[in-house]
Coordinates of C-alpha atoms in Angstrom, one line a residue:
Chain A
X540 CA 126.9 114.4 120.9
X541 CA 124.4 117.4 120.2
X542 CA 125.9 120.9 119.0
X543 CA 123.9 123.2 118.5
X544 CA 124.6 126.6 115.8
X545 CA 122.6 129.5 115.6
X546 CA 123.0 132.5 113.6
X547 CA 120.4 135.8 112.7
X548 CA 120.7 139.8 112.2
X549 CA 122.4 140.9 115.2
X550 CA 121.0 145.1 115.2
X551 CA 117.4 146.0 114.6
X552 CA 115.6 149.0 115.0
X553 CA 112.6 149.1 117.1
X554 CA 109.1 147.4 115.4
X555 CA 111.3 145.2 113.4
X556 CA 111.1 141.5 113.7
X557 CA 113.8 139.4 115.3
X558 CA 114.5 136.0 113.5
X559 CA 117.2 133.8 114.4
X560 CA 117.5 130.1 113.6
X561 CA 119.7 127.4 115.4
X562 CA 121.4 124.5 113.3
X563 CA 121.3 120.6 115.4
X564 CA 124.3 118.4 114.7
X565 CA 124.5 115.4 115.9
X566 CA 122.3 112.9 117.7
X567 CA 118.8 112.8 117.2
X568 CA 116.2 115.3 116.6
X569 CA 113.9 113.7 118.6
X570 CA 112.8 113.1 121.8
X571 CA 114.2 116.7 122.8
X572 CA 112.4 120.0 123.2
X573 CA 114.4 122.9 121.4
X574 CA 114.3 126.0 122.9
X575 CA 115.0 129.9 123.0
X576 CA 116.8 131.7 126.2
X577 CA 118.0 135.4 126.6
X578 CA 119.8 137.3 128.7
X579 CA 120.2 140.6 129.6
X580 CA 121.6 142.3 132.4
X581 CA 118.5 143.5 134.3
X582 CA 116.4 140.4 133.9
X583 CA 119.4 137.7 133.6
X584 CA 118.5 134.1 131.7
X585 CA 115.0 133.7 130.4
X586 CA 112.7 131.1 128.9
X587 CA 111.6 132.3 126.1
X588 CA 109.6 128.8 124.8
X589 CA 110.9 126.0 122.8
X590 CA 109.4 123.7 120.2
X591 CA 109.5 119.8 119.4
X592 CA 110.2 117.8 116.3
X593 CA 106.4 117.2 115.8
X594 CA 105.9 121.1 116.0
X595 CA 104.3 121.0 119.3
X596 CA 105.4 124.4 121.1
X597 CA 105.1 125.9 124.3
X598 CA 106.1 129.7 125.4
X599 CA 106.4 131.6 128.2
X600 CA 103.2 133.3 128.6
X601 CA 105.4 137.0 129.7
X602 CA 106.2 136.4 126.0
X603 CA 103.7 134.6 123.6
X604 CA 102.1 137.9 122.5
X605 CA 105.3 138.3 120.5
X606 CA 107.1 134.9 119.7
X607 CA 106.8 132.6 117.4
X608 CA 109.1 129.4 117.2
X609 CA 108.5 127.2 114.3
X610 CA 110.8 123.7 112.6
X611 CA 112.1 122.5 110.1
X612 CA 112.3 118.7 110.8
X613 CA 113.9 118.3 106.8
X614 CA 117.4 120.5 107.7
X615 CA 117.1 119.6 111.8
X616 CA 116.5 123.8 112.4
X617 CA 114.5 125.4 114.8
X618 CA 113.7 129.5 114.4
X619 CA 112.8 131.9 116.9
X620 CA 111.1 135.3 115.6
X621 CA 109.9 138.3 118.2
X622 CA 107.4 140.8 116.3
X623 CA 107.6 144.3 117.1
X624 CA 111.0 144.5 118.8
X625 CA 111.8 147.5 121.1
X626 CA 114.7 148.8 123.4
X627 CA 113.4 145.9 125.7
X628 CA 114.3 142.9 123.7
X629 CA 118.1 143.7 123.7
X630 CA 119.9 140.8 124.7
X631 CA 122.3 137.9 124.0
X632 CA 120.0 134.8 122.5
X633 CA 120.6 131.4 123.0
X634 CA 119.0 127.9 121.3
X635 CA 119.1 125.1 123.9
X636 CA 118.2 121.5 124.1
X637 CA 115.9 121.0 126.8
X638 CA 116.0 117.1 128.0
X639 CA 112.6 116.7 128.9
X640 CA 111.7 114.6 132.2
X641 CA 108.2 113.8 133.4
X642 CA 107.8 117.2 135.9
X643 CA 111.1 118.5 134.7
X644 CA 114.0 119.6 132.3
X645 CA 117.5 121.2 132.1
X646 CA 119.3 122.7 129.3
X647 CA 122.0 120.4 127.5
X648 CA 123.7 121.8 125.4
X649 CA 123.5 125.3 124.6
X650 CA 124.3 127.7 121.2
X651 CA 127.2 129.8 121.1
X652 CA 124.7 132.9 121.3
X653 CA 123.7 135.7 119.7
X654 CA 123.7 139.1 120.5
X655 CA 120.5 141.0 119.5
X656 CA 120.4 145.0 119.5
X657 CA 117.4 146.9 119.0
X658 CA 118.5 150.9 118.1
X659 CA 117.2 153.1 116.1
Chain B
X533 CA 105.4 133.1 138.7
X534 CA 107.9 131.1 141.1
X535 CA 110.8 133.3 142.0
X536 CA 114.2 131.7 142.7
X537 CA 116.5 133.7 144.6
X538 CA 120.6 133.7 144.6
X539 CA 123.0 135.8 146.9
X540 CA 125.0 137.5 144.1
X541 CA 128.1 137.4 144.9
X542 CA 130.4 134.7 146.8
X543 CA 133.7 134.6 147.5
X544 CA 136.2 131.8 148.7
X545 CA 139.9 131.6 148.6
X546 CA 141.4 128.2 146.4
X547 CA 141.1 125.1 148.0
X548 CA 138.5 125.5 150.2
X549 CA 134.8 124.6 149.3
X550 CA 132.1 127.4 148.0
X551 CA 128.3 126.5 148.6
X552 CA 125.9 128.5 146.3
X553 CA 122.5 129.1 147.6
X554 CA 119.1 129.0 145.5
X555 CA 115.9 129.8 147.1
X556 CA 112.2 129.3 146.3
X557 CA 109.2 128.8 147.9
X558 CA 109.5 124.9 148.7
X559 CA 112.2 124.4 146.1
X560 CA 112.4 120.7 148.3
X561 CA 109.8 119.7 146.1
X562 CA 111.4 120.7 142.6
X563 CA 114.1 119.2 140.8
X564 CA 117.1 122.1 141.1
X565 CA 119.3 122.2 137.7
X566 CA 123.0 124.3 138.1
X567 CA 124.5 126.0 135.5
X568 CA 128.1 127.3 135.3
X569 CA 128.8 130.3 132.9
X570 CA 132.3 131.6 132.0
X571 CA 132.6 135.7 130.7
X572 CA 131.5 135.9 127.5
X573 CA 130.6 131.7 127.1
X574 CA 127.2 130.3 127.0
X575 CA 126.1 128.7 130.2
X576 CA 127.0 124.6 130.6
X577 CA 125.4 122.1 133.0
X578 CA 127.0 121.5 135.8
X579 CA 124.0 119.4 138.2
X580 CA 120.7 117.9 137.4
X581 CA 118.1 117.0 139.1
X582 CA 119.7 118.3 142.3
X583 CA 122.7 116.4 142.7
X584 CA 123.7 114.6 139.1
X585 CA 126.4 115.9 137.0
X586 CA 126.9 115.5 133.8
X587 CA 129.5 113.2 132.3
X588 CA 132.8 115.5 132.2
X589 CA 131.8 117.6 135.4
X590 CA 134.1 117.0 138.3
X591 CA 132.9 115.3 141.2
X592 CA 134.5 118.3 143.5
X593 CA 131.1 119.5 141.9
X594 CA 127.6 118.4 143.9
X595 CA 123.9 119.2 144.7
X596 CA 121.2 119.3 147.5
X597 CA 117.5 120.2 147.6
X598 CA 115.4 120.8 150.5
X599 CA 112.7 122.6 152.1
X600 CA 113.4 126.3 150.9
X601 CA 116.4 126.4 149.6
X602 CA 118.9 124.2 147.2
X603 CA 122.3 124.6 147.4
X604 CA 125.4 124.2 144.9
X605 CA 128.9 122.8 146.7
X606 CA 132.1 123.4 144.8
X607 CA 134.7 121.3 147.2
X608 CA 138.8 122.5 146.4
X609 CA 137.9 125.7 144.5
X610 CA 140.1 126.0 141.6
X611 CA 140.6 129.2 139.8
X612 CA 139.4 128.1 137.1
X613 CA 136.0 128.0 139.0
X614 CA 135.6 131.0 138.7
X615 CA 132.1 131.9 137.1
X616 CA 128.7 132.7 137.4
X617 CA 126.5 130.2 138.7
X618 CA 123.0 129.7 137.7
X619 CA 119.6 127.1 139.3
X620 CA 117.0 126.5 137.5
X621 CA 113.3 124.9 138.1
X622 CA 110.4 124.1 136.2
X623 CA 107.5 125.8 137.9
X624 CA 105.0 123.1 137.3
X625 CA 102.7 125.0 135.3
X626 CA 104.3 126.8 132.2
X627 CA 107.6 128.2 133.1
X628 CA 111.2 127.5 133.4
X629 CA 112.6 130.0 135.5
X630 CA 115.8 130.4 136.2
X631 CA 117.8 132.4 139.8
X632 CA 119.2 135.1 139.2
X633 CA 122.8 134.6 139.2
X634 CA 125.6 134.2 141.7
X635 CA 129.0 135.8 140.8
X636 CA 132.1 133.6 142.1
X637 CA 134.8 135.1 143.1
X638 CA 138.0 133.1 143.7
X639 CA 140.3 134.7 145.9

């Protein structure tokens, strides 16, 4: 059974970068896409991209600009950083497994979540 | 982008069934994913592919996809039901959008 912990700064002030990283217990780290979701109360839950265990990533294109997602196959950890954070990127965080099917995927399970602040 | 719309708000009194709408330009060709999420809890998965649930899920829990519109059926609402609702598609392209929320209310 997968469970997934994630952790990173939680208040940032604008231009900043946002990293957070999300821990995989359990299961195998393969075979999944790992992926990044926010939510906020004007634009609700959104894909921000995810990343496999052979590094091969795919974002949202509203987002790319900004994100990176990277791996770290050796401690089964997947990071998400966002460069030059404003107002805008305020929002709860969330590392998901995406079970990937051939024209498909859902999220199972999901991270606790994170709340991210960007203040200055 | 695809768009997939929600009402955002349904109500139903305990014991009687909810239905949840999701709409999208024909969503009948998609495979529709449902999740349930608690205040202040990350969301779960409650359906897959349109009308699978997840091991755990109760079957008062179900799915169906077709045309415009998908639809989420919660059969002898319990209270502790009560939760926002989410669908979810991959566009076919490079997104995974999801609706945007229906809040249900249990009377």
């Amino acid at each position: 059974q997968v469970h997934l912990q994630q952790w990173g700064a939680g208040l940032l002030k604008p231009s900043e970068t946002l990293s957070l990283t999300c821990a995989v217990y359990g299961g195998s780290f393969s075979g999944f896409y790992w992926s990044w979701i926010r939510q906020t109360p004007g634009r609700g839950l959104e894909w921000i991209g995810e990343i496999n265990h052979s590094g091969s990533v795919n974002y949202n294109p509203s987002l790319k600009s900004r994100v990176t997602i990277s791996v770290d196959t050796s401690k089964n950890q997947f990071s998400l950083k966002v460069d030059s954070v404003t107002a805008a990127d305020t929002a709860v965080y969330y590392c998901a497994t995406r079970i990937v099917v051939v024209d498909t995927g859902y999220f199972d399970p999901w991270g606790q979540g994170t709340r991210v602040t960007v203040s200055s | 982008s695809y768009v997939l719309t929600q009402p955002p708000s349904v109500s139903v009194a305990p014991g009687k069934t909810a239905s949840i709408a999701c709409g999208g330009n024909n969503i009948g060709t998609k495979s529709v994913h449902w999740y349930q999420q608690k205040s202040g809890q990350a969301p779960v998965l409650v359906i897959y592919h349109d009308g699978d649930r997840p091991s755990g899920v109760p079957e008062r829990f179900s799915g169906s996809n077709s045309g415009n519109s998908a639809t989420l059926t919660i059969s002898r609402v319990e209270a502790g039901d009560e939760a926002d609702y989410y669908c979810q598609v991959w566009d076919g392209s490079s997104d995974l959008p999801f609706g945007g929320g229906t809040k249900l209310t249990v009377l």
